[in-house]
Short mmCIF file of C-alpha atoms (C1' of nucleotides) in Angstrom, two decimals:
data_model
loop_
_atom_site.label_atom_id
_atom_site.label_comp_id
_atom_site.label_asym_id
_atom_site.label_seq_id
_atom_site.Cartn_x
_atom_site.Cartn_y
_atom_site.Cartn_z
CA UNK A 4 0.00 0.00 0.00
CA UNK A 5 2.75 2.21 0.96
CA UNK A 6 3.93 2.02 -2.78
CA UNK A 7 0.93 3.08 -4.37
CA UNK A 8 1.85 6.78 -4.22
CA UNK A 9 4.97 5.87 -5.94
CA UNK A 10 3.58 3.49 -8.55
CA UNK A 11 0.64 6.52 -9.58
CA UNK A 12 3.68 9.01 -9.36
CA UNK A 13 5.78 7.11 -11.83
CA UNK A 14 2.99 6.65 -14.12
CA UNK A 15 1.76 10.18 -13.69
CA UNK A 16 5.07 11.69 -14.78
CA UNK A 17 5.68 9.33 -17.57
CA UNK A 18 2.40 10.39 -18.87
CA UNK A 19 3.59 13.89 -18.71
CA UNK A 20 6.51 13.47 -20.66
CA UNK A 21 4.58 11.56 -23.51
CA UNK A 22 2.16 14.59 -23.33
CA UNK A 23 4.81 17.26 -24.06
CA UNK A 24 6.71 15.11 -26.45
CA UNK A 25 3.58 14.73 -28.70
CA UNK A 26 2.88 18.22 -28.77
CA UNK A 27 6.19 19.01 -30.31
CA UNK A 28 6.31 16.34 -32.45
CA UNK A 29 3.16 17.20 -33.62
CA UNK A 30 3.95 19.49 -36.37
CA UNK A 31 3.03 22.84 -34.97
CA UNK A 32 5.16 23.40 -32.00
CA UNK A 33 2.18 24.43 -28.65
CA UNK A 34 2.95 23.71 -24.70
CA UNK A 35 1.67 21.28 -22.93
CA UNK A 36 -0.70 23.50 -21.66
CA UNK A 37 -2.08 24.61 -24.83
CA UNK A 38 -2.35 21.05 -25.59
CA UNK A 39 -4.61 20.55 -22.53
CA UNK A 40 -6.85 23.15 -23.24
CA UNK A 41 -7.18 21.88 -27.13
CA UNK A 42 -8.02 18.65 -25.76
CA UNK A 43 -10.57 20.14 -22.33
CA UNK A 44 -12.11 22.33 -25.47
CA UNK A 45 -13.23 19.68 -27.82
CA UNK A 46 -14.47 17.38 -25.41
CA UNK A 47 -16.94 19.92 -23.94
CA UNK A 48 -19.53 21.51 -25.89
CA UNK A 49 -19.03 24.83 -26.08
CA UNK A 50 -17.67 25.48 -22.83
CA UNK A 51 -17.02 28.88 -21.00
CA UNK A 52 -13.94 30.29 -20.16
CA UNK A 53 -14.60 29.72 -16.42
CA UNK A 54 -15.40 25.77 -17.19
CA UNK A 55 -12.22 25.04 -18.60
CA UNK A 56 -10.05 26.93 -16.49
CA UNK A 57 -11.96 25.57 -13.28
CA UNK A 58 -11.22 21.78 -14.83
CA UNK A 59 -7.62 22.40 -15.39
CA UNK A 60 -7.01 24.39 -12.29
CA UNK A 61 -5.78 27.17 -14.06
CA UNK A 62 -6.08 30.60 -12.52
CA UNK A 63 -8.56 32.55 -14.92
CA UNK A 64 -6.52 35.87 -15.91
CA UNK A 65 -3.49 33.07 -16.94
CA UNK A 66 -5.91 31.41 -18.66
CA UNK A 67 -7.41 34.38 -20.28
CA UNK A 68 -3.73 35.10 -21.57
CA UNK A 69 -3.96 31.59 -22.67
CA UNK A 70 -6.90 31.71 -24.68
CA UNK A 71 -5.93 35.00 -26.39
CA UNK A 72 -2.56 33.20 -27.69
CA UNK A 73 -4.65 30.06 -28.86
CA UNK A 74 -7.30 32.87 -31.08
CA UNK A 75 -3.91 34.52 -32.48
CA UNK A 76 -2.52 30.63 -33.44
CA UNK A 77 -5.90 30.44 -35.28
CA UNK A 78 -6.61 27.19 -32.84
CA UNK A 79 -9.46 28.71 -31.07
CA UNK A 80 -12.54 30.47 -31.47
CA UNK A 81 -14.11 32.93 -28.64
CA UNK A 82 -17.97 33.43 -29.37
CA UNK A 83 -19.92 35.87 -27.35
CA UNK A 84 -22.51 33.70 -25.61
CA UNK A 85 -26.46 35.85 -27.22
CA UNK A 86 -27.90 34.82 -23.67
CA UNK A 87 -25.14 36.22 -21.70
CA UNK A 88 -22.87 38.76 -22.71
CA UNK A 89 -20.54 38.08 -20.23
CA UNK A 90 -20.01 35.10 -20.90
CA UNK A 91 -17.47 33.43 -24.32
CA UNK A 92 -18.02 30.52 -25.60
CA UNK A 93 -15.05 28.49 -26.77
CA UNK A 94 -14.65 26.15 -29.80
CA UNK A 95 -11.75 24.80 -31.67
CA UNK A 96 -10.66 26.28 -35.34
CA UNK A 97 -10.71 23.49 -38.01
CA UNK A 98 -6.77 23.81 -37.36
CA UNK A 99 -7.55 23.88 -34.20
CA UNK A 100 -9.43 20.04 -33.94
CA UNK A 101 -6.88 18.79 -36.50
CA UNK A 102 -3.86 19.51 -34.37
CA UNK A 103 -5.92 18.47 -31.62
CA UNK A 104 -6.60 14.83 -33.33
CA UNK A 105 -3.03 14.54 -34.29
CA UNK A 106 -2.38 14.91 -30.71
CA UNK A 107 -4.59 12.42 -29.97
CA UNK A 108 -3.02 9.93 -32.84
CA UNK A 109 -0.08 9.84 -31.05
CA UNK A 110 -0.78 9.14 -27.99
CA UNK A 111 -3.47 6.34 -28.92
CA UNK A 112 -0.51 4.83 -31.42
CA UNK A 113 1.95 4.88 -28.20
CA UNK A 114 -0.68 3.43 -25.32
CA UNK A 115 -1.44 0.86 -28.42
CA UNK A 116 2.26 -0.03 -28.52
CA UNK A 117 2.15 0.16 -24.72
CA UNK A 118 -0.61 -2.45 -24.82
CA UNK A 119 1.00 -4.42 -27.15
CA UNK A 120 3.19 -6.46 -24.85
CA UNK A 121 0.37 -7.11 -22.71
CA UNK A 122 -2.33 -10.24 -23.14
CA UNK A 123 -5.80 -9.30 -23.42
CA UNK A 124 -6.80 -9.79 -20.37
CA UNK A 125 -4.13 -7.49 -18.84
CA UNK A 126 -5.30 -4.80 -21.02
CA UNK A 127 -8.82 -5.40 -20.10
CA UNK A 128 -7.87 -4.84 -16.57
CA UNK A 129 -5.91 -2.17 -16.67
CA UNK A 130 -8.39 0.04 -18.48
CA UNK A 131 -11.12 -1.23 -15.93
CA UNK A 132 -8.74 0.19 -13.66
CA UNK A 133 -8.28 3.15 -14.60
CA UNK A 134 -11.80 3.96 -15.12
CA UNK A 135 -12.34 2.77 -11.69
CA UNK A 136 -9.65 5.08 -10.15
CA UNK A 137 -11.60 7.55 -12.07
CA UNK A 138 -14.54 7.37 -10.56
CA UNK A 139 -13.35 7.03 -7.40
CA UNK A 140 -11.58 9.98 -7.27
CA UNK A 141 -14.34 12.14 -8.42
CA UNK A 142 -16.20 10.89 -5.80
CA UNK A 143 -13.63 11.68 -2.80
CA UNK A 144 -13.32 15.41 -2.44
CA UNK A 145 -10.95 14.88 0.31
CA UNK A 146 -7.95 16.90 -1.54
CA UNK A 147 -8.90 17.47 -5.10
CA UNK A 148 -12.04 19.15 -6.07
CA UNK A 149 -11.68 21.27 -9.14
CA UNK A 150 -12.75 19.15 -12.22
CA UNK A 151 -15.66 18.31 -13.41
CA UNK A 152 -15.93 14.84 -14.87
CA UNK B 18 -9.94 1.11 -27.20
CA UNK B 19 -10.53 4.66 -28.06
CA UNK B 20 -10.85 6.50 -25.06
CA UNK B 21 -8.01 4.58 -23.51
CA UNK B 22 -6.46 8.07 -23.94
CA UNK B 23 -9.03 9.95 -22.39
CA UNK B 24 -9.21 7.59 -19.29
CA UNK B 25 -5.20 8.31 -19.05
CA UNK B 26 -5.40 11.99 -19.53
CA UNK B 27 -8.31 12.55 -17.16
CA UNK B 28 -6.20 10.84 -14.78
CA UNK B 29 -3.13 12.38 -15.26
CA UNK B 30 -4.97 15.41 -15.17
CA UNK B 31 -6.63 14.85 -11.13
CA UNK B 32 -3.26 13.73 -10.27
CA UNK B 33 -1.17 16.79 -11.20
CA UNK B 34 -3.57 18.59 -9.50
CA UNK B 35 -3.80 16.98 -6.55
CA UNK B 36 -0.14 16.75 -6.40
CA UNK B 37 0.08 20.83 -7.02
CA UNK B 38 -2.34 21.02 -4.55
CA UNK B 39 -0.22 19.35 -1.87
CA UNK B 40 2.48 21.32 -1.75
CA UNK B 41 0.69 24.53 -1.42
CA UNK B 42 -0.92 22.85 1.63
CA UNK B 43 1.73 21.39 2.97
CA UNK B 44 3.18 23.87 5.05
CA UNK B 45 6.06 25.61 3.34
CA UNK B 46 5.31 26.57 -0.21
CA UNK B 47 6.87 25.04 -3.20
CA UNK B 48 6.28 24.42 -6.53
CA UNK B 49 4.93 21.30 -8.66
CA UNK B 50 7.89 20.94 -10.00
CA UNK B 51 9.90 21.43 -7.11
CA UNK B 52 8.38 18.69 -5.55
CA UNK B 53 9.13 16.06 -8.40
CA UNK B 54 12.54 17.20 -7.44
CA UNK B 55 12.63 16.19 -3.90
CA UNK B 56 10.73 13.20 -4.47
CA UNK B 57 12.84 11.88 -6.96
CA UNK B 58 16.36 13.17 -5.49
CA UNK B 59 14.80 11.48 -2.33
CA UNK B 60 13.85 7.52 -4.13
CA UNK B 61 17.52 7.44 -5.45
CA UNK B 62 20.97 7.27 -4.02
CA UNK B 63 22.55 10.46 -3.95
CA UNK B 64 22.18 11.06 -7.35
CA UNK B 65 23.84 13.61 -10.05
CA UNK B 66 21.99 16.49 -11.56
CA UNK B 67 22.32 14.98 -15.23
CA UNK B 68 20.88 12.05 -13.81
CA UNK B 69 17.71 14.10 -11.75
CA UNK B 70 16.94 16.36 -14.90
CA UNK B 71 17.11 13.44 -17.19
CA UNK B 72 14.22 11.36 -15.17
CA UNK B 73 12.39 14.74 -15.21
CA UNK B 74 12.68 15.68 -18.47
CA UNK B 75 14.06 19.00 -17.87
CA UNK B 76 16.59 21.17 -19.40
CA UNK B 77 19.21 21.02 -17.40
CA UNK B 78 20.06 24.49 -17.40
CA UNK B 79 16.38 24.90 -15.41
CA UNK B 80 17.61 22.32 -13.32
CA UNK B 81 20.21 24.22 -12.16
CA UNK B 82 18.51 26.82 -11.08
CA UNK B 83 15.63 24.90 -9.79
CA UNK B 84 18.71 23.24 -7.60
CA UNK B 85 19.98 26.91 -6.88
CA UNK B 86 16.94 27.71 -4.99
CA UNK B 87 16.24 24.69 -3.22
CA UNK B 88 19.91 25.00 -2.02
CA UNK B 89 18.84 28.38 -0.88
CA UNK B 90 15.44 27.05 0.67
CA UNK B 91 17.60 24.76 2.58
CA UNK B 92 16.05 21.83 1.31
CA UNK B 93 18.68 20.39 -0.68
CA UNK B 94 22.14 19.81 -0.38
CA UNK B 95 24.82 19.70 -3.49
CA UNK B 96 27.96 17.89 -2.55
CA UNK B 97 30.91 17.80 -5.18
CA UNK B 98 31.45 14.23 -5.98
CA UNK B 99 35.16 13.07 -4.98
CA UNK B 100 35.66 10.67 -7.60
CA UNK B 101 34.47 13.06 -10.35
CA UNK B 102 35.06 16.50 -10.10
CA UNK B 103 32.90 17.76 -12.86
CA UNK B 104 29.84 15.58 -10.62
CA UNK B 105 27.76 17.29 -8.22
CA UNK B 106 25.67 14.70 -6.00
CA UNK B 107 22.21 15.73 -4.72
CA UNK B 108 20.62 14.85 -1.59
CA UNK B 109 17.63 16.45 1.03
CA UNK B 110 18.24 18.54 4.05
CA UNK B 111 16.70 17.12 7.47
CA UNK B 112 14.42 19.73 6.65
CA UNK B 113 14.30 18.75 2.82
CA UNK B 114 13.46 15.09 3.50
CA UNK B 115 10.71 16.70 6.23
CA UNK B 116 8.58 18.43 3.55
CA UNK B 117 9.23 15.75 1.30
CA UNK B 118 7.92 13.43 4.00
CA UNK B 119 4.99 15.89 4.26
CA UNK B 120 3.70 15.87 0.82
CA UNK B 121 4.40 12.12 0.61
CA UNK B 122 1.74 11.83 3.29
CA UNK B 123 -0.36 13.53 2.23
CA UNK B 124 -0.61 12.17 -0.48
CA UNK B 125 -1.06 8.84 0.40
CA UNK B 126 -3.95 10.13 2.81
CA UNK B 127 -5.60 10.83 -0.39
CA UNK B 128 -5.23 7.57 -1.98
CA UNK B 129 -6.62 5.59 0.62
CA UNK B 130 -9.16 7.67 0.87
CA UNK B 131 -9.97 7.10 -2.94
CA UNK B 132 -9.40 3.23 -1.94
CA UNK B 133 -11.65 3.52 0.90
CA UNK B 134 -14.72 3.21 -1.59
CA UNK B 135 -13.33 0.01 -3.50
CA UNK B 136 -13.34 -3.69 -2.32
CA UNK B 137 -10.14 -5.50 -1.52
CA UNK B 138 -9.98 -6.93 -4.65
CA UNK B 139 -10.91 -3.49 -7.22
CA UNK B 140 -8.04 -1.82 -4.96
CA UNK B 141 -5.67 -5.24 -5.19
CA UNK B 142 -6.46 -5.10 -9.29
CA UNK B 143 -6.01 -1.43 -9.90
CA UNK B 144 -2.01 -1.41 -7.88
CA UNK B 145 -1.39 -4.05 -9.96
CA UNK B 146 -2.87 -2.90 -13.34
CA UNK B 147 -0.50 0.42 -12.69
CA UNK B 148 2.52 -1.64 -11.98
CA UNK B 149 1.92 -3.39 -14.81
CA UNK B 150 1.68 -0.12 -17.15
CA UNK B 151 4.34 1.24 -15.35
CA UNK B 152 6.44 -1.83 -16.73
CA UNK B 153 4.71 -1.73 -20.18
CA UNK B 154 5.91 2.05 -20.44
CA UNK B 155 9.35 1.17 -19.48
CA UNK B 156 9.54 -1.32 -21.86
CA UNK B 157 8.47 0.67 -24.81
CA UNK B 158 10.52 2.81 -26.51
CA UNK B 159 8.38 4.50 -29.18
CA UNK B 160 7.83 7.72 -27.68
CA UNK B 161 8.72 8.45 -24.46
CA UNK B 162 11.79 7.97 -24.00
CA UNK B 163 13.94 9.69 -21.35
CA UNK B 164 12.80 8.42 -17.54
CA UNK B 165 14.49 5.90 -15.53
CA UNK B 166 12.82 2.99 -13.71
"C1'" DA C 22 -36.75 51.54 -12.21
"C1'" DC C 23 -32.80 51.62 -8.95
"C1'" DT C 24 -29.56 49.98 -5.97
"C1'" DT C 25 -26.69 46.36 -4.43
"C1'" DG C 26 -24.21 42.35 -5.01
"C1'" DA C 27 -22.49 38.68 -7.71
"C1'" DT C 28 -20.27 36.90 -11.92
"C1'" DA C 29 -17.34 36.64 -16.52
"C1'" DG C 30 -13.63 38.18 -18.38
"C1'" DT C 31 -9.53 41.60 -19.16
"C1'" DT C 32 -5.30 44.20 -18.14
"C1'" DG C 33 -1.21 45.99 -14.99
"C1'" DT C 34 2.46 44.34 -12.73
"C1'" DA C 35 5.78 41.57 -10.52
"C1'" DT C 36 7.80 37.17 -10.20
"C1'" DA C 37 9.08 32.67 -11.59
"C1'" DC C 38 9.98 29.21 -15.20
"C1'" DT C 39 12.00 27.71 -19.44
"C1'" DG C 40 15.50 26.59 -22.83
"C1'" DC C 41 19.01 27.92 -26.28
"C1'" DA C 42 23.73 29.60 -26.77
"C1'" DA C 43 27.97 30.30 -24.92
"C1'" DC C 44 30.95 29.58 -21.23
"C1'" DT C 45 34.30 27.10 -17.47
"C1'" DA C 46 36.11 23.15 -15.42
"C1'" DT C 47 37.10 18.52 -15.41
"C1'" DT C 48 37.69 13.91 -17.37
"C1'" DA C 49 38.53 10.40 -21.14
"C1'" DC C 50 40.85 9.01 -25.23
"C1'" DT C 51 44.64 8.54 -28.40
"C1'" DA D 30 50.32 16.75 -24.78
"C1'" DG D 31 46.20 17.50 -27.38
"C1'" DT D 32 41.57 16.72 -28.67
"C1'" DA D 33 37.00 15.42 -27.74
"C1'" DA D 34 33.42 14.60 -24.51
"C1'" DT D 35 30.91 15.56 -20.25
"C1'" DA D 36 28.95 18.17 -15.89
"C1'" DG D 37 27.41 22.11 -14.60
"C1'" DT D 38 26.86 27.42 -14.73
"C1'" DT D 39 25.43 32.03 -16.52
"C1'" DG D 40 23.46 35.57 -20.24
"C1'" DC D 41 19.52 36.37 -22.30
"C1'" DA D 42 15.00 36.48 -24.23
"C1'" DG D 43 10.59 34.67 -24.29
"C1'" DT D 44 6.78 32.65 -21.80
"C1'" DA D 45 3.82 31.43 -17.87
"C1'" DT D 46 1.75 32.46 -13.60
"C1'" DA D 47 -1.23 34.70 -10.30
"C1'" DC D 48 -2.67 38.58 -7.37
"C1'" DA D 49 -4.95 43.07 -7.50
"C1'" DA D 50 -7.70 46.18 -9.69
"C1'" DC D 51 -10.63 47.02 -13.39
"C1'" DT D 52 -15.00 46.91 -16.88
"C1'" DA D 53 -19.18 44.99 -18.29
"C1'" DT D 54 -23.11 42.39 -17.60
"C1'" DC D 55 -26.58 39.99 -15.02
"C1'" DA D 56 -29.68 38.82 -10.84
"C1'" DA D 57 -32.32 40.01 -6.75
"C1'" DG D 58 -34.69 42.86 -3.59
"C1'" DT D 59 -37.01 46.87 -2.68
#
DNA sequence: ACTTGATAGTTGTATACTGCAACTATTACT
DNA sequence: AGTAATAGTTGCAGTATACAACTATCAAGT
C-alpha cells in the first residue's frame, strides 16, 4: 500500500513526458498547456472560459492570456454567448481540432504499442482500472475538487 | 480502445492537481515541479543532476537553477562528488526530507481515501494494473523515452 | 426603475519558469 | 600533450503564472 503513491507518481510523470513530447512532435510546435486546453475544449460543448479553467485548475486571468494566444494561433474560437454577454463561448478552429486529433493519434498509437506487450486480459484490466480510479476519485473530495468529470 | 487516452489523460490530469495542490498545503510553499525534485532526489541514491533532470525531463540548465533555490530554501544539499570532479551529488536537508515526508503523506492520505470506496480486490487489481503499465511504459521505446525505472 | 451584489472576463504588474547559446572546469581518449 | 566529450553554470529572451484592480453584464430585492 505504501507504494501506491509511488507506482501513480511514476505513471503520472511518464504520462507527462509523452504529453509534451507529442505536442512538439506534432507538427506545430504548442505547450503542454495549450495542448490541454485543445483537448478540455473539444471534449466539452461549447464550454465557457470559467469551465475550462476551473477543470484544469488554471487561474482565470493566466488562462485568459492563454486563450488569447490560442485565437492569435488560429486554434481557437471565442464566441460571445447571445444569452449572456458576459459570458465566451469556446470552440476549436478546423486547425484547431486537427492539431488536436493529431495529438490524440499519437498518444493512442503509443498506449497501443504500450498495450502491445500485454495479453488481453491485462489490457482489459488495466483500463477497468483506470476507469475505476476515475470514478473514485471524483467521488472523494478529500484533496482534489476542481474538475468536473 | 478509443478512449483509452481519455481515461489516461483525465487521470493524469486529477493527479497533477492533486499533487500541485499538496504542496501549497503542505506547510512551506513550493512548486509542482519542485516537488518532483525532492521526491525523486529522495527515491535514489545520492544522485547527479544529469541524472535528476534526465528522469524529469528537464533542461538542465532549469535544473540548475531549480537546484539553486532549493539549495537556498535549505532543502537540498549539493555535494561535489570526490571521484568526479565535474559531478555534483544531490541529496535532502533534514528539513528537505521533512517536507518531502509531508507531501508524501499527504498524499497517500488521499489515496486511501480514494481506496476507501473500492473492495479489496478493485483496490488489489487497480495497484497491480498500474505496476503493470508502469512496466509496459518502461519497456516501450516508441515515444517516451527519457525516464528511468 | 434603482440599488446592491455577484459573476465573466480583461489588463497591470511583478515574479518565476523555461531553454538555447555560450561559457568554465574537469575527465577520457589517443 | 592534445583533442573530444561531459557536468554544470550564466546571459539572455521569451513565456507562464497569479494577485490586485478594473469593466461589463446579469440577478435580486425593494
Amino acid at each position: 500500500m505504501e507504494n501506491a503513491r509511488e507506482l501513480f507518481q511514476i505513471m503520472t510523470r511518464r504520462f507527462g513526458l509523452l504529453n509534451k513530447f507529442c505536442c512538439t512532435e506534432c507538427g506545430c510546435d504548442i505547450s503542454l498547456v495549450q495542448s490541454h486546453i485543445l483537448y478540455e475544449v473539444n471534449r466539452q460543448h461549447h464550454p465557457s472560459m470559467q469551465l475550462i479553467a476551473g477543470i484544469l485548475g488554471t487561474d482565470i486571468t493566466t488562462f485568459s492570456r492563454q486563450v488569447q494566444s490560442l485565437v492569435k494561433m488560429n486554434l481557437m474560437k471565442k464566441t460571445p454567448d447571445p444569452s449572456d454577454r458576459r459570458v465566451y463561448t469556446l470552440s476549436l478552429t478546423e486547425r484547431g481540432a486537427c492539431i488536436a486529433a493529431s495529438i490524440d493519434k499519437q498518444m493512442t498509437d503509443f498506449l497501443n504499442d504500450v498495450f502491445s506487450t500485454m495479453s488481453e486480459e491485462e489490457r482489459d484490466m488495466v483500463l477497468r482500472s483506470i476507469a475505476l480510479m476515475n470514478e473514485a476519485m471524483a467521488k472523494s473530495d478529500k484533496c482534489c475538487r476542481p474538475l468536473s468529470h
